[in-house]
Tab-separated table of C-alpha atoms in Angstrom:
chain	number	residue	atom	x	y	z
A	250	MET	CA	58.025	256.663	72.110
A	251	THR	CA	59.254	255.099	68.814
A	252	LYS	CA	57.264	254.881	65.621
A	253	ILE	CA	57.109	251.097	66.051
A	254	SER	CA	55.634	251.330	69.560
A	255	LYS	CA	53.106	253.924	68.352
A	256	LYS	CA	52.031	251.529	65.622
A	257	LEU	CA	51.705	248.642	68.116
A	258	LEU	CA	49.499	250.759	70.385
A	259	THR	CA	47.354	251.818	67.463
A	260	ARG	CA	46.899	248.182	66.338
A	261	ARG	CA	46.128	247.044	69.868
A	262	ALA	CA	43.538	249.797	70.298
A	263	ALA	CA	41.967	248.861	66.976
A	264	LEU	CA	41.856	245.165	67.929
A	265	ALA	CA	40.366	246.036	71.321
A	266	ALA	CA	37.696	248.168	69.632
A	267	LEU	CA	36.868	245.342	67.226
A	268	ALA	CA	36.615	242.921	70.178
A	269	VAL	CA	34.190	245.212	71.998
A	270	ALA	CA	32.129	245.677	68.832
A	271	ALA	CA	32.041	241.920	68.224
A	272	ALA	CA	30.929	241.273	71.769
A	273	ALA	CA	28.163	243.844	71.434
A	274	VAL	CA	26.939	242.315	68.213
A	275	SER	CA	27.021	238.869	69.807
A	276	THR	CA	25.076	240.101	72.811
A	277	VAL	CA	22.367	241.601	70.674
A	278	SER	CA	21.988	238.771	68.133
A	279	LEU	CA	22.060	235.727	70.352
A	280	PRO	CA	18.665	234.941	71.946
A	281	ALA	CA	18.440	234.003	75.551
A	282	PRO	CA	18.102	230.255	76.107
A	283	GLY	CA	14.531	229.007	75.911
A	284	LEU	CA	12.951	232.168	74.523
A	285	ALA	CA	9.288	231.458	73.745
A	286	GLU	CA	9.663	233.232	70.400
A	287	ASP	CA	11.636	230.218	69.195
A	288	LYS	CA	8.843	227.802	70.123
A	289	LYS	CA	7.537	226.637	66.750
A	290	GLU	CA	6.878	222.963	67.517
A	291	LEU	CA	4.235	222.047	70.046
A	292	LYS	CA	3.111	218.747	71.501
A	293	VAL	CA	-0.543	218.739	72.420
A	294	GLY	CA	-2.235	215.899	74.379
A	295	ILE	CA	-5.631	214.726	73.225
A	296	ILE	CA	-7.865	211.709	73.795
A	297	SER	CA	-7.971	208.997	71.154
A	298	GLY	CA	-10.957	208.799	68.809
A	299	GLU	CA	-12.877	211.498	67.002
A	300	ASP	CA	-10.669	214.264	68.322
A	301	GLU	CA	-7.781	212.862	66.270
A	302	ASP	CA	-9.708	213.875	63.128
A	303	VAL	CA	-10.446	217.303	64.572
A	304	TRP	CA	-6.809	217.920	65.511
A	305	ARG	CA	-5.607	217.022	61.998
A	306	VAL	CA	-7.483	220.104	60.864
A	307	VAL	CA	-6.174	222.136	63.835
A	308	THR	CA	-2.650	221.097	62.826
A	309	ALA	CA	-3.221	222.287	59.290
A	310	GLU	CA	-4.571	225.619	60.558
A	311	ALA	CA	-1.629	225.991	62.926
A	312	ALA	CA	0.834	225.429	60.110
A	313	LYS	CA	-0.532	228.598	58.456
A	314	LYS	CA	0.580	230.465	61.570
A	315	GLY	CA	4.065	228.976	61.578
A	316	LEU	CA	3.320	226.399	64.294
A	317	THR	CA	4.024	222.681	63.935
A	318	ILE	CA	1.704	220.609	66.171
A	319	GLU	CA	2.271	217.008	67.131
A	320	ALA	CA	-0.929	215.514	68.570
A	321	VAL	CA	0.036	213.119	71.416
A	322	VAL	CA	-2.810	210.607	71.848
A	323	PHE	CA	-3.839	209.278	75.214
A	324	ASN	CA	-6.402	206.617	76.134
A	325	ASP	CA	-7.603	207.825	79.553
A	326	TYR	CA	-8.268	211.076	81.321
A	327	THR	CA	-5.495	211.021	83.924
A	328	GLN	CA	-2.485	210.853	81.638
A	329	PRO	CA	-2.696	214.181	79.701
A	330	ASN	CA	-2.416	216.348	82.866
A	331	GLU	CA	0.429	214.151	84.246
A	332	ALA	CA	2.328	214.546	80.952
A	333	LEU	CA	1.687	218.313	80.843
A	334	ALA	CA	2.799	218.838	84.439
A	335	ARG	CA	6.003	216.862	83.739
A	336	GLY	CA	6.757	218.963	80.672
A	337	GLU	CA	6.432	216.055	78.243
A	338	ILE	CA	3.811	218.022	76.267
A	339	ASP	CA	3.208	221.758	75.874
A	340	ALA	CA	-0.608	221.769	76.079
A	341	ASN	CA	-3.614	219.471	76.263
A	342	ALA	CA	-7.207	219.636	75.113
A	343	PHE	CA	-9.639	217.185	76.706
A	344	GLN	CA	-11.079	218.494	79.962
A	345	HIS	CA	-13.551	220.883	81.592
A	346	LEU	CA	-12.952	223.118	84.568
A	347	PRO	CA	-14.510	220.943	87.309
A	348	TYR	CA	-12.296	218.052	86.231
A	349	LEU	CA	-9.119	220.220	86.171
A	350	GLU	CA	-9.947	221.668	89.564
A	351	SER	CA	-10.317	218.178	91.018
A	352	GLN	CA	-6.977	217.197	89.503
A	353	VAL	CA	-5.323	220.355	90.857
A	354	ALA	CA	-6.688	219.597	94.319
A	355	GLN	CA	-5.407	216.009	94.201
A	356	HIS	CA	-2.021	216.589	92.565
A	357	GLY	CA	-1.171	220.228	92.941
A	358	TYR	CA	-0.862	220.743	89.177
A	359	LYS	CA	-0.150	224.291	88.041
A	360	ILE	CA	-2.297	224.078	84.860
A	361	VAL	CA	-4.609	226.782	83.508
A	362	PRO	CA	-7.184	227.027	80.667
A	363	VAL	CA	-6.314	229.343	77.790
A	364	GLY	CA	-9.104	228.871	75.230
A	365	TYR	CA	-12.455	227.037	75.006
A	366	THR	CA	-13.045	224.276	72.506
A	367	ALA	CA	-16.409	222.493	72.883
A	368	VAL	CA	-18.987	221.045	75.201
A	369	TRP	CA	-20.467	217.583	75.153
A	370	PRO	CA	-23.726	217.528	77.172
A	371	ILE	CA	-23.586	214.391	79.305
A	372	GLY	CA	-26.546	212.045	78.889
A	373	LEU	CA	-28.468	209.183	80.447
A	374	TYR	CA	-28.518	206.252	77.957
A	375	SER	CA	-30.450	203.038	77.941
A	376	ARG	CA	-30.998	200.175	75.514
A	377	LYS	CA	-33.683	198.619	77.696
A	378	HIS	CA	-35.982	201.587	78.447
A	379	ALA	CA	-37.358	204.204	76.057
A	380	LYS	CA	-37.804	206.962	78.625
A	381	VAL	CA	-36.894	207.865	82.186
A	382	ALA	CA	-40.381	207.050	83.520
A	383	ASP	CA	-39.902	203.440	82.369
A	384	LEU	CA	-37.014	202.817	84.777
A	385	PRO	CA	-38.277	200.254	87.330
A	386	ASP	CA	-37.804	200.298	91.075
A	387	GLY	CA	-34.365	199.021	91.914
A	388	ALA	CA	-33.009	199.886	88.469
A	389	VAL	CA	-29.228	199.589	88.119
A	390	VAL	CA	-27.727	202.827	86.835
A	391	GLY	CA	-24.054	203.327	86.009
A	392	VAL	CA	-22.253	206.602	86.593
A	393	PRO	CA	-18.614	207.692	85.936
A	394	ASN	CA	-16.480	207.342	89.081
A	395	ASP	CA	-14.104	210.308	88.661
A	396	PRO	CA	-15.018	213.151	91.036
A	397	SER	CA	-16.160	215.824	88.552
A	398	ASN	CA	-18.132	213.526	86.207
A	399	GLU	CA	-19.791	211.614	89.035
A	400	GLY	CA	-21.223	214.844	90.453
A	401	ARG	CA	-22.271	215.887	86.995
A	402	ALA	CA	-24.039	212.522	86.458
A	403	LEU	CA	-25.864	212.690	89.812
A	404	ARG	CA	-27.202	216.153	88.889
A	405	VAL	CA	-28.707	214.681	85.700
A	406	LEU	CA	-30.452	212.046	87.836
A	407	GLN	CA	-31.646	214.808	90.162
A	408	ASN	CA	-32.932	216.949	87.306
A	409	GLU	CA	-34.993	213.952	86.173
A	410	GLY	CA	-36.473	213.505	89.627
A	411	LEU	CA	-34.779	210.136	90.139
A	412	ILE	CA	-32.815	211.231	93.219
A	413	LYS	CA	-32.383	214.241	95.470
A	414	LEU	CA	-28.993	215.418	96.661
A	415	LYS	CA	-28.381	216.923	100.085
A	416	ASP	CA	-28.821	220.694	100.292
A	417	GLY	CA	-25.599	222.552	99.672
A	418	THR	CA	-24.007	219.750	97.735
A	419	GLY	CA	-21.435	221.070	95.286
A	420	ILE	CA	-20.532	219.929	91.785
A	421	LEU	CA	-18.261	217.189	93.176
A	422	ALA	CA	-21.137	215.233	94.664
A	423	THR	CA	-20.832	211.493	95.254
A	424	ILE	CA	-23.422	208.797	96.011
A	425	ALA	CA	-22.846	209.608	99.705
A	426	ASP	CA	-24.578	212.913	99.074
A	427	ILE	CA	-27.830	211.357	97.955
A	428	ALA	CA	-30.582	212.360	100.386
A	429	GLU	CA	-33.564	210.764	98.670
A	430	ASN	CA	-33.756	207.795	96.276
A	431	PRO	CA	-37.485	207.121	95.787
A	432	LYS	CA	-36.973	204.361	93.150
A	433	ASN	CA	-34.244	202.700	95.218
A	434	LEU	CA	-31.872	202.939	92.300
A	435	GLU	CA	-28.685	200.869	92.594
A	436	ILE	CA	-26.001	203.279	91.416
A	437	LYS	CA	-22.816	201.641	90.136
A	438	GLU	CA	-19.661	203.773	90.007
A	439	LEU	CA	-17.572	202.752	86.994
A	440	ASP	CA	-14.576	204.187	85.122
A	441	ALA	CA	-15.698	206.777	82.553
A	442	GLY	CA	-14.293	204.683	79.747
A	443	ILE	CA	-16.115	201.543	80.866
A	444	VAL	CA	-19.573	202.819	81.874
A	445	GLY	CA	-20.736	203.242	78.233
A	446	ARG	CA	-19.549	199.789	77.249
A	447	SER	CA	-21.440	198.327	80.239
A	448	VAL	CA	-24.831	199.804	79.272
A	449	ASP	CA	-26.195	196.402	78.081
A	450	ASP	CA	-25.684	195.044	81.551
A	451	LEU	CA	-27.394	198.002	83.205
A	452	ASP	CA	-30.869	199.530	83.095
A	453	ALA	CA	-29.297	202.870	82.187
A	454	ALA	CA	-26.023	204.719	82.399
A	455	ILE	CA	-24.721	208.290	82.487
A	456	VAL	CA	-22.071	208.443	79.807
A	457	ASN	CA	-19.821	211.259	78.579
A	458	THR	CA	-20.697	211.935	74.942
A	459	ASP	CA	-17.250	211.047	73.568
A	460	TRP	CA	-17.350	207.701	75.356
A	461	ALA	CA	-20.935	207.175	74.231
A	462	LEU	CA	-19.822	207.476	70.594
A	463	LYS	CA	-16.941	205.064	71.244
A	464	SER	CA	-19.394	202.601	72.810
A	465	GLY	CA	-21.740	202.699	69.831
A	466	LEU	CA	-24.487	204.554	71.696
A	467	THR	CA	-26.648	206.931	69.626
A	468	PRO	CA	-28.900	209.873	70.363
A	469	GLU	CA	-31.789	207.379	70.078
A	470	ASN	CA	-30.402	205.583	73.164
A	471	ARG	CA	-30.307	208.835	75.167
A	472	ILE	CA	-33.296	209.213	77.431
A	473	ALA	CA	-32.164	212.331	79.277
A	474	GLN	CA	-29.462	215.022	78.926
A	475	GLU	CA	-28.066	217.895	81.016
A	476	PRO	CA	-28.956	221.471	79.956
A	477	VAL	CA	-26.696	223.120	77.392
A	478	ASP	CA	-27.269	226.774	78.434
A	479	ASP	CA	-24.768	228.060	81.040
A	480	ASN	CA	-23.059	224.721	81.050
A	481	PRO	CA	-19.991	224.764	83.348
A	482	TYR	CA	-18.470	221.772	81.573
A	483	ARG	CA	-17.023	223.465	78.492
A	484	ASN	CA	-13.752	221.885	77.447
A	485	PHE	CA	-10.648	223.934	76.754
A	486	ILE	CA	-6.979	224.000	75.739
A	487	ALA	CA	-4.820	224.002	78.862
A	488	VAL	CA	-1.125	224.835	79.440
A	489	ARG	CA	1.228	225.024	82.381
A	490	GLU	CA	0.704	228.230	84.353
A	491	GLU	CA	4.209	229.347	83.517
A	492	SER	CA	3.371	229.143	79.799
A	493	LYS	CA	0.054	231.009	79.695
A	494	ASP	CA	1.549	234.265	78.390
A	495	GLU	CA	3.925	232.738	75.843
A	496	PRO	CA	3.577	234.086	72.270
A	497	TRP	CA	2.621	230.637	70.889
A	498	VAL	CA	-0.484	230.316	73.075
A	499	LYS	CA	-2.683	232.718	71.191
A	500	PRO	CA	-1.955	231.222	67.715
A	501	LEU	CA	-2.545	227.739	69.151
A	502	VAL	CA	-6.010	228.733	70.392
A	503	GLU	CA	-6.773	230.528	67.060
A	504	ALA	CA	-5.804	227.358	65.207
A	505	TYR	CA	-8.708	225.632	66.989
A	506	GLN	CA	-11.263	228.472	67.098
A	507	ASN	CA	-12.122	228.837	63.414
A	508	ASP	CA	-14.726	227.738	60.805
A	509	ALA	CA	-12.562	224.998	59.299
A	510	VAL	CA	-12.187	223.210	62.633
A	511	LYS	CA	-15.851	223.744	63.541
A	512	ALA	CA	-16.911	222.103	60.231
A	513	GLU	CA	-14.757	219.035	60.963
A	514	PHE	CA	-15.916	218.951	64.585
A	515	ASP	CA	-19.568	218.919	63.454
A	516	ARG	CA	-18.816	216.184	60.948
A	517	VAL	CA	-17.126	213.775	63.356
A	518	TYR	CA	-19.317	214.406	66.376
A	519	LYS	CA	-22.631	214.402	64.380
A	520	GLY	CA	-24.244	217.040	66.570
A	521	THR	CA	-23.504	215.330	69.912
A	522	GLY	CA	-20.928	218.024	70.744
A	523	ILE	CA	-21.216	221.793	70.409
A	524	SER	CA	-18.402	224.293	69.668
A	525	ALA	CA	-18.090	226.494	72.712
A	526	TYR	CA	-16.066	229.597	71.811
């Protein structure tokens, strides 16, 4: 073997070693596509209104943790889960478990709760009658028509002795499950966003607290309310099931569950909602 050929082999060996080293460095330093550790910008679906103020504070708290949150605002209850299931947003914060379970049953969504936010005790409101006992025979009472909130509303009426549901009726009760109606109430099923705005045309209405605020109803108009203790209707932040263990989930929840957000929540909801974490 000549000196020239020896030099060529040596150079080739050196180049090959460099190539192997470079490949090893590349393999270690390049992250796998879509690693959750790189997830710093999140889109979170919320309902328009007071929660927009609350989530401005959540966004500021998240920034301290290196997360950038874009609040995506929706105007009804069906859109945030649709958007989350399609991957258009990363999380949403607007619903309680009975509502999510009804949506999962209807649509097969793979969505799970990851952290509680607040509870808004649903109430019976009236601008015509000062107390439940004043409701006349044949009174017209509005209730939300989505499965989880209708059952919730009917339980308020049952708690007040206005109706009795069939034995064994679950939380997704409908007017078909009413066994006794001693005052012959006419119960109107209306969209959750409309029932509060219709209260002037009704004797009374069961209205979700956030919609009550949007409709100009006040605690003075509330003549009955569901119990707060052991309330199954706590709202939460939800994500797709595949995302529940991602590293950004815990900081997102912590960005909500803190004193700064609670103070803003109390300010905008004026005591009608209660932090639930």
